[in-house]
Amino acid sequence: MKVICIGRNYAEHAKELGNKVPAEPLFFLKPDSSVLAHRHPFYIPSWTNDVQHEVELLIRICRNGKSIQPEFAHRYFDALSLGIDFTARDVQAVAKANGHPWEKAKAFDGSAVISKQWILIDSLDSQWESIPFRLEKNGEVVQSGKADDMVHHVHHLIAHVSKFMTLKMGDVLFTGTPAGVGKISDGDLLEGFFNGSSMFRVNVHGE
Ligand code: ZN
């Protein structure tokens, strides 16, 4: 199973980090070892001073496919969920400045929160792109969005990524984060909601 993450897919978020919205989707991978075990706390690694939360809608790939055309992309995912793409922003900034890959900042252990709950697309109405999601930190809303706000539609993301690598059943696509990313600290409680329902709760522990 692989985790594919899209970067800069919400215009307001690209702006807050001083980035341009890319003409084509930007993506990177997280290994299976990055997935945080359910109900486990997240431990801030010792080598970073700025881990930030990025709440994201997740898409579950349900069949293998390569070079998928956008008009057929809907056949390749069956469920959606919510997660966090934890990012060591300080380490990422150094990597970006040096033109280095992002793995140290993005692919470390525990950096992928994936809700245990998957919602079948068929169980939602056809306007699922307008269903809101949000992240609360210690009970306060810090990020909110909906798929409608994405720069590149999910169908386009699937078409683009599958041009370069085969998508396999069980792969998870992180579709990018809306504005409002921020630093986490020891003792924080992060809770994600989709359509008003709690999807995950993660306790943050510092060094
Ligand atoms: Zn992200």
CSV table of C-alpha atoms and ligand atoms in Angstrom, one decimal:
chain,number,residue,atom,x,y,z
A,1,MET,CA,0.0,0.0,0.0
A,2,LYS,CA,1.3,3.4,-0.8
A,3,VAL,CA,0.2,6.9,0.3
A,4,ILE,CA,0.2,9.5,-2.4
A,5,CYS,CA,0.0,13.2,-1.3
A,6,ILE,CA,-0.9,16.2,-3.4
A,7,GLY,CA,0.7,19.5,-2.6
A,8,ARG,CA,-0.7,23.0,-3.1
A,9,ASN,CA,-4.2,22.0,-4.2
A,10,TYR,CA,-6.0,24.9,-2.4
A,11,ALA,CA,-5.2,28.4,-3.6
A,12,GLU,CA,-5.5,30.0,-0.2
A,13,HIS,CA,-3.0,27.5,1.3
A,14,ALA,CA,-0.5,27.9,-1.5
A,15,LYS,CA,-0.6,31.6,-0.8
A,16,GLU,CA,-0.1,31.3,3.0
A,17,LEU,CA,3.2,29.4,2.4
A,18,GLY,CA,4.3,31.9,-0.4
A,19,ASN,CA,3.9,29.3,-3.1
A,20,LYS,CA,2.3,29.5,-6.6
A,21,VAL,CA,-0.5,27.2,-7.5
A,22,PRO,CA,1.1,24.7,-9.8
A,23,ALA,CA,-0.3,24.3,-13.3
A,24,GLU,CA,-0.3,20.5,-12.9
A,25,PRO,CA,-0.7,18.7,-9.6
A,26,LEU,CA,2.4,18.3,-7.4
A,27,PHE,CA,2.7,15.0,-5.6
A,28,PHE,CA,5.0,13.0,-3.3
A,29,LEU,CA,4.8,9.7,-1.4
A,30,LYS,CA,4.7,8.5,2.1
A,31,PRO,CA,5.8,4.9,2.9
A,32,ASP,CA,3.5,2.5,4.8
A,33,SER,CA,5.7,3.0,7.9
A,34,SER,CA,4.4,6.6,8.1
A,35,VAL,CA,0.9,5.6,8.9
A,36,LEU,CA,0.0,6.4,12.5
A,37,ALA,CA,-1.5,3.4,14.3
A,38,HIS,CA,-5.2,4.0,15.2
A,39,ARG,CA,-5.7,5.5,18.7
A,40,HIS,CA,-2.0,6.0,19.1
A,41,PRO,CA,-0.7,9.4,20.1
A,42,PHE,CA,1.6,11.4,17.7
A,43,TYR,CA,5.1,12.0,19.1
A,44,ILE,CA,6.8,15.1,17.8
A,45,PRO,CA,10.3,13.9,16.6
A,46,SER,CA,13.4,15.3,18.3
A,47,TRP,CA,14.9,16.6,15.1
A,48,THR,CA,12.3,19.2,14.3
A,49,ASN,CA,10.9,22.3,16.1
A,50,ASP,CA,8.0,22.9,13.8
A,51,VAL,CA,5.6,20.1,13.0
A,52,GLN,CA,2.5,21.4,11.4
A,53,HIS,CA,-1.0,19.9,10.9
A,54,GLU,CA,-2.4,19.6,7.4
A,55,VAL,CA,-5.9,18.1,7.4
A,56,GLU,CA,-6.8,16.5,4.1
A,57,LEU,CA,-9.6,14.6,2.4
A,58,LEU,CA,-8.5,11.1,1.6
A,59,ILE,CA,-9.5,9.0,-1.3
A,60,ARG,CA,-9.3,5.1,-1.3
A,61,ILE,CA,-8.2,3.5,-4.6
A,62,CYS,CA,-10.4,0.4,-5.2
A,63,ARG,CA,-8.8,-1.1,-8.4
A,64,ASN,CA,-5.5,-1.2,-10.1
A,65,GLY,CA,-5.0,1.3,-12.9
A,66,LYS,CA,-2.4,3.0,-15.0
A,67,SER,CA,-2.8,6.0,-17.3
A,68,ILE,CA,-6.4,6.5,-16.2
A,69,GLN,CA,-8.4,9.0,-18.2
A,70,PRO,CA,-10.2,11.6,-16.1
A,71,GLU,CA,-13.6,10.5,-17.4
A,72,PHE,CA,-13.0,7.0,-16.0
A,73,ALA,CA,-11.3,8.1,-12.8
A,74,HIS,CA,-14.6,7.7,-10.8
A,75,ARG,CA,-14.3,3.9,-11.3
A,76,TYR,CA,-11.0,3.8,-9.4
A,77,PHE,CA,-12.1,5.1,-6.0
A,78,ASP,CA,-14.9,3.9,-3.8
A,79,ALA,CA,-14.6,5.7,-0.4
A,80,LEU,CA,-13.4,8.9,1.2
A,81,SER,CA,-12.1,9.7,4.6
A,82,LEU,CA,-10.1,12.3,6.5
A,83,GLY,CA,-6.5,12.4,7.7
A,84,ILE,CA,-3.5,14.6,8.5
A,85,ASP,CA,-0.3,15.0,6.5
A,86,PHE,CA,2.0,16.0,9.4
A,87,THR,CA,4.9,18.1,8.0
A,88,ALA,CA,8.2,19.1,9.6
A,89,ARG,CA,8.0,22.6,8.1
A,90,ASP,CA,11.5,23.7,9.3
A,91,VAL,CA,13.1,20.6,7.7
A,92,GLN,CA,10.9,21.0,4.6
A,93,ALA,CA,12.1,24.7,4.2
A,94,VAL,CA,15.7,23.6,4.2
A,95,ALA,CA,15.0,20.8,1.7
A,96,LYS,CA,13.1,23.3,-0.6
A,97,ALA,CA,15.9,25.9,-0.4
A,98,ASN,CA,18.5,23.2,-1.4
A,99,GLY,CA,16.3,21.6,-4.1
A,100,HIS,CA,16.3,18.4,-2.1
A,101,PRO,CA,13.5,15.8,-1.8
A,102,TRP,CA,10.9,16.2,0.9
A,103,GLU,CA,10.9,12.8,2.5
A,104,LYS,CA,12.6,13.7,5.8
A,105,ALA,CA,9.9,16.4,6.3
A,106,LYS,CA,6.9,14.4,5.1
A,107,ALA,CA,7.5,10.7,5.2
A,108,PHE,CA,8.6,10.1,8.8
A,109,ASP,CA,7.0,7.6,11.2
A,110,GLY,CA,3.5,8.6,12.3
A,111,SER,CA,3.3,11.5,9.7
A,112,ALA,CA,0.2,10.0,8.0
A,113,VAL,CA,-3.0,10.0,10.1
A,114,ILE,CA,-5.7,8.0,8.3
A,115,SER,CA,-9.1,7.8,9.9
A,116,LYS,CA,-10.3,4.2,10.6
A,117,GLN,CA,-13.7,5.2,9.1
A,118,TRP,CA,-14.2,5.1,5.4
A,119,ILE,CA,-17.3,6.5,3.8
A,120,LEU,CA,-18.5,4.8,0.7
A,121,ILE,CA,-19.0,7.3,-2.1
A,122,ASP,CA,-22.2,5.5,-3.1
A,123,SER,CA,-23.6,6.3,0.3
A,124,LEU,CA,-23.2,10.1,-0.3
A,125,ASP,CA,-25.2,12.1,-2.6
A,126,SER,CA,-23.7,13.1,-6.0
A,127,GLN,CA,-22.7,16.5,-4.6
A,128,TRP,CA,-20.2,15.0,-2.1
A,129,GLU,CA,-17.6,17.6,-3.2
A,130,SER,CA,-19.6,20.3,-1.3
A,131,ILE,CA,-19.6,18.4,2.0
A,132,PRO,CA,-17.5,20.4,4.5
A,133,PHE,CA,-14.6,19.0,6.6
A,134,ARG,CA,-12.6,20.7,9.3
A,135,LEU,CA,-9.9,20.2,11.8
A,136,GLU,CA,-10.2,21.4,15.4
A,137,LYS,CA,-7.2,21.9,17.7
A,138,ASN,CA,-8.1,21.9,21.4
A,139,GLY,CA,-11.7,22.5,20.4
A,140,GLU,CA,-11.1,25.4,18.1
A,141,VAL,CA,-11.5,25.2,14.3
A,142,VAL,CA,-8.1,25.8,12.6
A,143,GLN,CA,-8.8,24.5,9.1
A,144,SER,CA,-11.9,23.9,7.0
A,145,GLY,CA,-12.7,23.2,3.4
A,146,LYS,CA,-14.5,21.1,0.9
A,147,ALA,CA,-13.5,19.2,-2.3
A,148,ASP,CA,-15.1,21.9,-4.4
A,149,ASP,CA,-12.3,24.3,-3.3
A,150,MET,CA,-9.6,22.1,-4.8
A,151,VAL,CA,-7.5,23.6,-7.6
A,152,HIS,CA,-7.4,20.2,-9.3
A,153,HIS,CA,-10.4,17.9,-9.1
A,154,VAL,CA,-10.0,14.4,-7.7
A,155,HIS,CA,-10.6,12.9,-11.2
A,156,HIS,CA,-7.7,15.0,-12.5
A,157,LEU,CA,-5.4,14.0,-9.6
A,158,ILE,CA,-6.0,10.3,-10.3
A,159,ALA,CA,-5.4,10.8,-14.0
A,160,HIS,CA,-2.2,12.7,-13.4
A,161,VAL,CA,-0.6,10.4,-10.8
A,162,SER,CA,-1.5,7.3,-12.7
A,163,LYS,CA,0.4,8.7,-15.7
A,164,PHE,CA,3.6,8.1,-13.7
A,165,MET,CA,2.8,5.2,-11.4
A,166,THR,CA,0.3,2.4,-11.3
A,167,LEU,CA,-2.4,3.0,-8.7
A,168,LYS,CA,-3.2,-0.2,-6.7
A,169,MET,CA,-6.2,-1.3,-4.8
A,170,GLY,CA,-5.8,0.0,-1.2
A,171,ASP,CA,-3.6,2.9,-2.0
A,172,VAL,CA,-4.6,6.2,-0.3
A,173,LEU,CA,-4.6,9.6,-2.0
A,174,PHE,CA,-4.2,12.6,0.3
A,175,THR,CA,-5.7,15.4,-1.8
A,176,GLY,CA,-4.0,18.5,-0.4
A,177,THR,CA,-4.7,20.8,2.6
A,178,PRO,CA,-6.8,24.0,2.8
A,179,ALA,CA,-5.4,27.2,4.5
A,180,GLY,CA,-4.8,27.4,8.2
A,181,VAL,CA,-1.9,25.0,8.7
A,182,GLY,CA,-0.1,25.5,12.0
A,183,LYS,CA,2.4,24.3,14.5
A,184,ILE,CA,1.4,21.6,17.0
A,185,SER,CA,2.7,21.3,20.6
A,186,ASP,CA,2.9,18.9,23.4
A,187,GLY,CA,-0.6,18.3,24.9
A,188,ASP,CA,-2.6,19.4,21.8
A,189,LEU,CA,-5.7,17.4,20.8
A,190,LEU,CA,-6.4,17.3,17.1
A,191,GLU,CA,-9.9,16.2,16.0
A,192,GLY,CA,-11.1,15.9,12.4
A,193,PHE,CA,-14.7,16.2,11.3
A,194,PHE,CA,-16.3,15.3,8.0
A,195,ASN,CA,-19.9,16.3,7.5
A,196,GLY,CA,-20.1,17.2,11.2
A,197,SER,CA,-19.0,13.7,12.3
A,198,SER,CA,-15.8,13.0,14.2
A,199,MET,CA,-13.4,11.0,12.0
A,200,PHE,CA,-10.2,10.9,14.2
A,201,ARG,CA,-8.8,12.2,17.4
A,202,VAL,CA,-5.0,12.5,17.9
A,203,ASN,CA,-3.2,13.4,21.0
A,204,VAL,CA,0.1,15.2,20.5
A,205,HIS,CA,3.1,14.4,22.7
A,206,GLY,CA,6.3,16.5,22.7
A,207,GLU,CA,9.8,15.5,23.5
B,1,ZN,ZN,-0.3,18.0,2.6
